Amino acid sequence: MESGRTAGRRSALERTQEALFPTVGQSVASVAALALIGFVAYAFIDWAILRAVFTGSDGSACRVPNAGACWPFVTHKIDLFLYGRYPEAELWRVKLTYALALAGLVPLMMPRVPYKLPLALYLLAVFPVIAFFLLYGGAFGLPVVGTELWGGLLLTLVIASVGIAASFPLGILLALGRRSEMPFVRWASIAYIELVRGVPLVTVLFMSSVMLPLFLPPEVTIDKLVRALVGVALFSAAYLAEVVRGGLQAIPRGQYEAADALGLGYWRKMGLVVLPQAIRLVIPGLVNSAIALFKDTSLVLIIGLFDLVGIVQQSAQADAQWFSPQTAATGYFFAGAVFWIFCFGMSRYSAAVEDRLDARARG
Amino acid sequence: MRSPDLKRWREPATWKEAAYDPGVRAAVFQVLLALAIAFLAYEIVSNTIENLRKQNIASGFGFLSETAGFDISQTPIPYSSKSTYGAAFLVGLANTLIVAFIGIAIATVLGFTIGIARLSPNWLVAKLALSYVELIRNMPLLLQLLVWYVAVLRTLPFPQDALALPGGGFLDVRGLHLPRFSLDSGGGILLAVLALALAGAWWLKRQAGIDREAGQTVPTRAQRVGWGLVIAVPTIAVAIAFAASSVSYPVLGRFNHEGGLSIEPEFLALVIGLSTYTAAFIAEIVRAGLQGVPRGQREAAAALGLSRRQALRLVILPQSLRIIIPPLTNQYLNLTKNSSLAVAIGYPDLVSVFSGTVLNQTGQAVEVILITMAVYLAISLATAAFMNWFNKRTSWAER
Amino acid sequence: MWILLLALVGSEAALAQASSQTLDTVRKRGILNCGVNTGLAGFAAPDARGRWTGIDADFCRAVAAAVFGDGDKVRFVPLNAKERFTALQSGEVDLLSRNTTWTMSRDTSLGLNFAGVLFYDGQAFMVRKSQGLKSVDELAGASICVQTGTTNELNLADYFDTRGLRYKPVVFERLIEVLAAYQSNRCDAFTTDSSQLVAERTRLADPENHEILPDLISKEPLGPLVRQGDAVWSNIARWTLFLLINAEELGITQENAGEMRTSPNPGIRRIFGEGSTFGRALGLRDDWAVSVIKTVGNYGEAFERNLGQGSPLKIERGRNALWTKGGLMYAPPIR
């Protein structure tokens, strides 16, 4: 909020006074806010540094009275938090997968780097196949690492990225279906979207983990992780469909008509003319959905898979030697910080993209 | 350049032409899709029936009238281990609704406060509100629930060393223990007086509108009287009820505080977690809504000599509600659906009692999960129907 | 998604619909899928190197040895209380060996069959020594932690209800959550099967401050389960268990199992396939018994190694001693 005055050169002190203490009421608010900031900052520093325990090989160091954060718990368990029980000898495979993902993502996210299309194709078509064989193994002489050993941040990233990649095309199809002129297609899409959006993810996960095996013929069994992925993707597709639909509604009729006039068929009209514009419009919504999905991966704890939150919870509870009043809190702090960095990063990036597109639109 | 419309008015002469006719294509595609869905549904249903039959699992809804045999830690409706699975279901549903209701109330107040603070002219206050939103929004709700439950409420002292609260309450690792007022005869009076006060307030609100038309300043006389009614009458009623009620204070027994009103830590954690989380989203909705009101309105309010607060209350907020209400309802639904995370911290909501305990004890996964989903779906659809009616009635179209 | 589903439905045809016999499926797969606890010391828990140990896990190995002659052909599937029956019903696991109490309703209405009793247990209570409690009845008014979806939850309600005592239930889905709640004083007592209490007590930060009350409030016969309606597979599970008990009675050990084919005792020779077709009657090879005992030893050896003096739990044989030593372990003879 700008204050109306436009004085020439004012001292910093005056500017501060202007901003924080213009009136009595405002001054009270400022003092209260400052007090709150000071209190929170002090409490946090006190817990995380002043009273914290930094060394120790088990929880006994943290069981001293009035101890703050128990950092050894995080440093000793860091591999477990990041990779679950993935065998140590095979960890290079996970790290290589991360590196390959970054190799595709980083240039794709930088505005001025060319070759966007091949990069996107690599990420969507080539990389998942490589990642599957790297992480799971069973080919090219790599021993199989069963998904029951996957956990921690690795599992969070796998579920989130597979969920996003799988639900995106499905969401677009559902959005097109909901705006289709064919009554049955429209009806089926609406039914699916509203049905899924009306229930909690927990029940969808229960359904995919408990009921999916019953839906399939007795000869077919699917991996627990795959079941969770199916649940997450089906759930998230309905939400993405609504976001994409918002974009489709915002495209002026003229665009559709122009594509018709060019004699384009339905799929080309949508794929080449309408969808690219619609998706550009709803990038913030898509990123919000991605963030929501990323956060929701922690719910797989309820069906017995341990992502980052789950594994922190598991080790804080199951490991008696680490038991101390602050063990769990320290683990949660670590997990929270990791999630926060990822989610906040995504939202900042999407804001930057939006600004750039706006600037381009303004020409 | 072929225009498909030219073909519309003559019969397709050949199969080939028919194959390119959009109408025919649409029909064929829909039939195929319908067949695919029907086939999928048939496969699922037949496989399920086959699997259930082969595994000799009991099916049907008969289990709902069987005896449950387990206890539940929070029973807002009468329930004991001798009750039926159906009663356990109702207990779970009631617990879900209680959490949702209280959570929504707190989240709304908190969310509006923070949303308005986001636009505060005071730089510090605005940044504080922004930090809250960014901090809370970017962490999983499950993690926040665990923080509240394990890292905060679990570290409270033993019942023997409970923190004494003013007014005879206690806070310990077993929860919050408050004095309980039982309205022996005062309950009826209290409710009747409240209803009267609300009716009076509503009438006065209408009157206030008429007064305002007549050119009285804001707040009008009728409004003042109305506020007086809403505050004073219930106070008197509460006083009467107090006189007619008995108070039971929590007293430390051998293990726990006995008597009074005990609120379980699981419930506290869930309500605090859900409401603080949802408040961050509501704050953003409120901010967007307030910013969505044209600037001219603000300027006009200032020109009329209204203070910033008056302008907010009388001009900006009422107009921003049309933008705020649809996404706000969505957040209310989200909170209700998110209450299902109770299963992770042991609060006996619908999911943990029914999809948890009952499912485990009966083994009838299909029926139990379908019922659970149907309940949430019914809540969602009912809310959506209400919103549609509300939008129509107030002719506030969604933007 | 539909495509995936359709692909899966299609794969049904590819699997060429073998007979519904679990044995054929297991043989074709070349590995036994065995459902175990997610981590309960003495019964089934992964050690530091990820190898599953415990008497339940050993029973999985025994069945794998009976089928394949190799006790390592097991894929252990950790299951929580909620998933366990569904996993067996849906065929995700072929055998459920997860300290599960044999009750009538589980045996009759879930489409499952119990193969026998691997461990006779009873429900007990753990409390803090500082409470100075002598019996369960003194817990009136206490907060009691219990795992949901178990028989323990029902027994607890029954016990207090029949005596007209009040208590505050605190329930969680997973055992570690229950233990953590008890550890952090959310409840005054923690109830589950007594063997589990012994195991869980070792996981507390201060085991010396906790005691297990002597009263048992229920019968908890724990045993392995298979799907109903597959008599052959059911026989394999049941007689593998009986073999372990008979072996202890006859003095057959992991060490001497190899030379028992030439034992002077004709009964023992018959068990090991000399002049008998017991194995074939089960649908197995005639030397199935040798592999089983060589893999896990006899019942007593498996008990001592996992639960008894050879383990941190130090549980007494008690009711689980052989019938000849005053216990309840009595298996029908193999002849």
Short mmCIF file of N, CA, C and O in Angstrom, two decimals, chain B residues 98-132:
data_model
loop_
_atom_site.label_atom_id
_atom_site.label_comp_id
_atom_site.label_asym_id
_atom_site.label_seq_id
_atom_site.Cartn_x
_atom_site.Cartn_y
_atom_site.Cartn_z
N ILE B 98 -18.95 -33.56 13.88
CA ILE B 98 -18.56 -32.66 14.96
C ILE B 98 -17.24 -31.97 14.62
O ILE B 98 -17.10 -30.75 14.73
N VAL B 99 -16.25 -32.78 14.21
CA VAL B 99 -14.95 -32.21 13.85
C VAL B 99 -15.10 -31.22 12.71
O VAL B 99 -14.54 -30.12 12.74
N ALA B 100 -15.87 -31.61 11.69
CA ALA B 100 -16.03 -30.74 10.53
C ALA B 100 -16.66 -29.42 10.95
O ALA B 100 -16.20 -28.34 10.58
N PHE B 101 -17.70 -29.51 11.75
CA PHE B 101 -18.45 -28.32 12.14
C PHE B 101 -17.57 -27.35 12.93
O PHE B 101 -17.47 -26.16 12.60
N ILE B 102 -16.91 -27.87 13.96
CA ILE B 102 -16.07 -27.01 14.80
C ILE B 102 -14.87 -26.50 14.00
O ILE B 102 -14.51 -25.33 14.08
N GLY B 103 -14.29 -27.40 13.20
CA GLY B 103 -13.15 -27.01 12.38
C GLY B 103 -13.51 -25.89 11.42
O GLY B 103 -12.76 -24.92 11.25
N ILE B 104 -14.67 -25.99 10.79
CA ILE B 104 -15.11 -24.98 9.83
C ILE B 104 -15.29 -23.63 10.53
O ILE B 104 -14.86 -22.59 10.02
N ALA B 105 -15.90 -23.66 11.71
CA ALA B 105 -16.12 -22.40 12.43
C ALA B 105 -14.79 -21.71 12.73
O ALA B 105 -14.61 -20.52 12.43
N ILE B 106 -13.84 -22.47 13.27
CA ILE B 106 -12.56 -21.86 13.64
C ILE B 106 -11.80 -21.41 12.39
O ILE B 106 -11.25 -20.31 12.33
N ALA B 107 -11.80 -22.29 11.36
CA ALA B 107 -11.06 -21.97 10.14
C ALA B 107 -11.59 -20.70 9.49
O ALA B 107 -10.83 -19.91 8.94
N THR B 108 -12.91 -20.51 9.55
CA THR B 108 -13.51 -19.33 8.92
C THR B 108 -13.05 -18.06 9.61
O THR B 108 -12.57 -17.12 8.97
N VAL B 109 -13.16 -18.04 10.93
CA VAL B 109 -12.76 -16.85 11.69
C VAL B 109 -11.28 -16.55 11.44
O VAL B 109 -10.89 -15.44 11.09
N LEU B 110 -10.46 -17.60 11.59
CA LEU B 110 -9.01 -17.45 11.43
C LEU B 110 -8.67 -17.03 9.99
O LEU B 110 -7.86 -16.13 9.76
N GLY B 111 -9.34 -17.68 9.04
CA GLY B 111 -9.05 -17.41 7.63
C GLY B 111 -9.40 -15.99 7.24
O GLY B 111 -8.63 -15.30 6.56
N PHE B 112 -10.58 -15.52 7.67
CA PHE B 112 -10.98 -14.15 7.34
C PHE B 112 -10.01 -13.16 7.99
O PHE B 112 -9.61 -12.18 7.37
N THR B 113 -9.65 -13.41 9.26
CA THR B 113 -8.72 -12.51 9.95
C THR B 113 -7.41 -12.40 9.17
O THR B 113 -6.93 -11.30 8.88
N ILE B 114 -6.85 -13.56 8.81
CA ILE B 114 -5.55 -13.55 8.13
C ILE B 114 -5.69 -12.98 6.73
O ILE B 114 -4.82 -12.23 6.27
N GLY B 115 -6.79 -13.28 6.06
CA GLY B 115 -7.01 -12.76 4.71
C GLY B 115 -7.07 -11.25 4.72
O GLY B 115 -6.50 -10.57 3.85
N ILE B 116 -7.77 -10.69 5.71
CA ILE B 116 -7.86 -9.23 5.79
C ILE B 116 -6.49 -8.66 6.17
O ILE B 116 -6.05 -7.64 5.63
N ALA B 117 -5.78 -9.38 7.06
CA ALA B 117 -4.45 -8.91 7.47
C ALA B 117 -3.48 -8.91 6.28
O ALA B 117 -2.56 -8.10 6.24
N ARG B 118 -3.71 -9.82 5.31
CA ARG B 118 -2.84 -9.86 4.12
C ARG B 118 -2.85 -8.52 3.40
O ARG B 118 -1.90 -8.16 2.74
N LEU B 119 -3.98 -7.79 3.50
CA LEU B 119 -4.11 -6.52 2.79
C LEU B 119 -3.96 -5.33 3.73
O LEU B 119 -4.34 -4.22 3.39
N SER B 120 -3.45 -5.60 4.92
CA SER B 120 -3.31 -4.52 5.89
C SER B 120 -2.33 -3.47 5.37
O SER B 120 -1.35 -3.80 4.72
N PRO B 121 -2.62 -2.19 5.61
CA PRO B 121 -1.67 -1.15 5.20
C PRO B 121 -0.37 -1.25 5.99
O PRO B 121 0.66 -0.72 5.58
N ASN B 122 -0.43 -1.96 7.13
CA ASN B 122 0.78 -2.12 7.95
C ASN B 122 1.65 -3.21 7.35
O ASN B 122 1.25 -4.38 7.29
N TRP B 123 2.85 -2.83 6.91
CA TRP B 123 3.73 -3.75 6.19
C TRP B 123 4.03 -5.00 7.01
O TRP B 123 3.98 -6.12 6.51
N LEU B 124 4.30 -4.82 8.29
CA LEU B 124 4.65 -5.96 9.16
C LEU B 124 3.51 -6.95 9.25
O LEU B 124 3.70 -8.16 9.11
N VAL B 125 2.32 -6.42 9.51
CA VAL B 125 1.15 -7.30 9.67
C VAL B 125 0.89 -8.07 8.38
O VAL B 125 0.66 -9.29 8.40
N ALA B 126 0.97 -7.38 7.25
CA ALA B 126 0.72 -8.03 5.97
C ALA B 126 1.73 -9.14 5.73
O ALA B 126 1.39 -10.24 5.28
N LYS B 127 3.01 -8.87 6.04
CA LYS B 127 4.05 -9.88 5.80
C LYS B 127 3.89 -11.07 6.75
O LYS B 127 4.13 -12.21 6.36
N LEU B 128 3.48 -10.78 7.97
CA LEU B 128 3.24 -11.87 8.92
C LEU B 128 2.16 -12.79 8.39
O LEU B 128 2.31 -14.02 8.41
N ALA B 129 1.07 -12.19 7.92
CA ALA B 129 -0.03 -12.99 7.39
C ALA B 129 0.45 -13.80 6.20
O ALA B 129 0.12 -14.99 6.06
N LEU B 130 1.26 -13.18 5.33
CA LEU B 130 1.78 -13.88 4.16
C LEU B 130 2.66 -15.07 4.59
O LEU B 130 2.56 -16.17 4.04
N SER B 131 3.51 -14.83 5.60
CA SER B 131 4.38 -15.93 6.06
C SER B 131 3.55 -17.10 6.56
O SER B 131 3.86 -18.25 6.28
N TYR B 132 2.51 -16.78 7.31
CA TYR B 132 1.64 -17.86 7.82
C TYR B 132 1.11 -18.69 6.66
O TYR B 132 1.20 -19.92 6.66
#
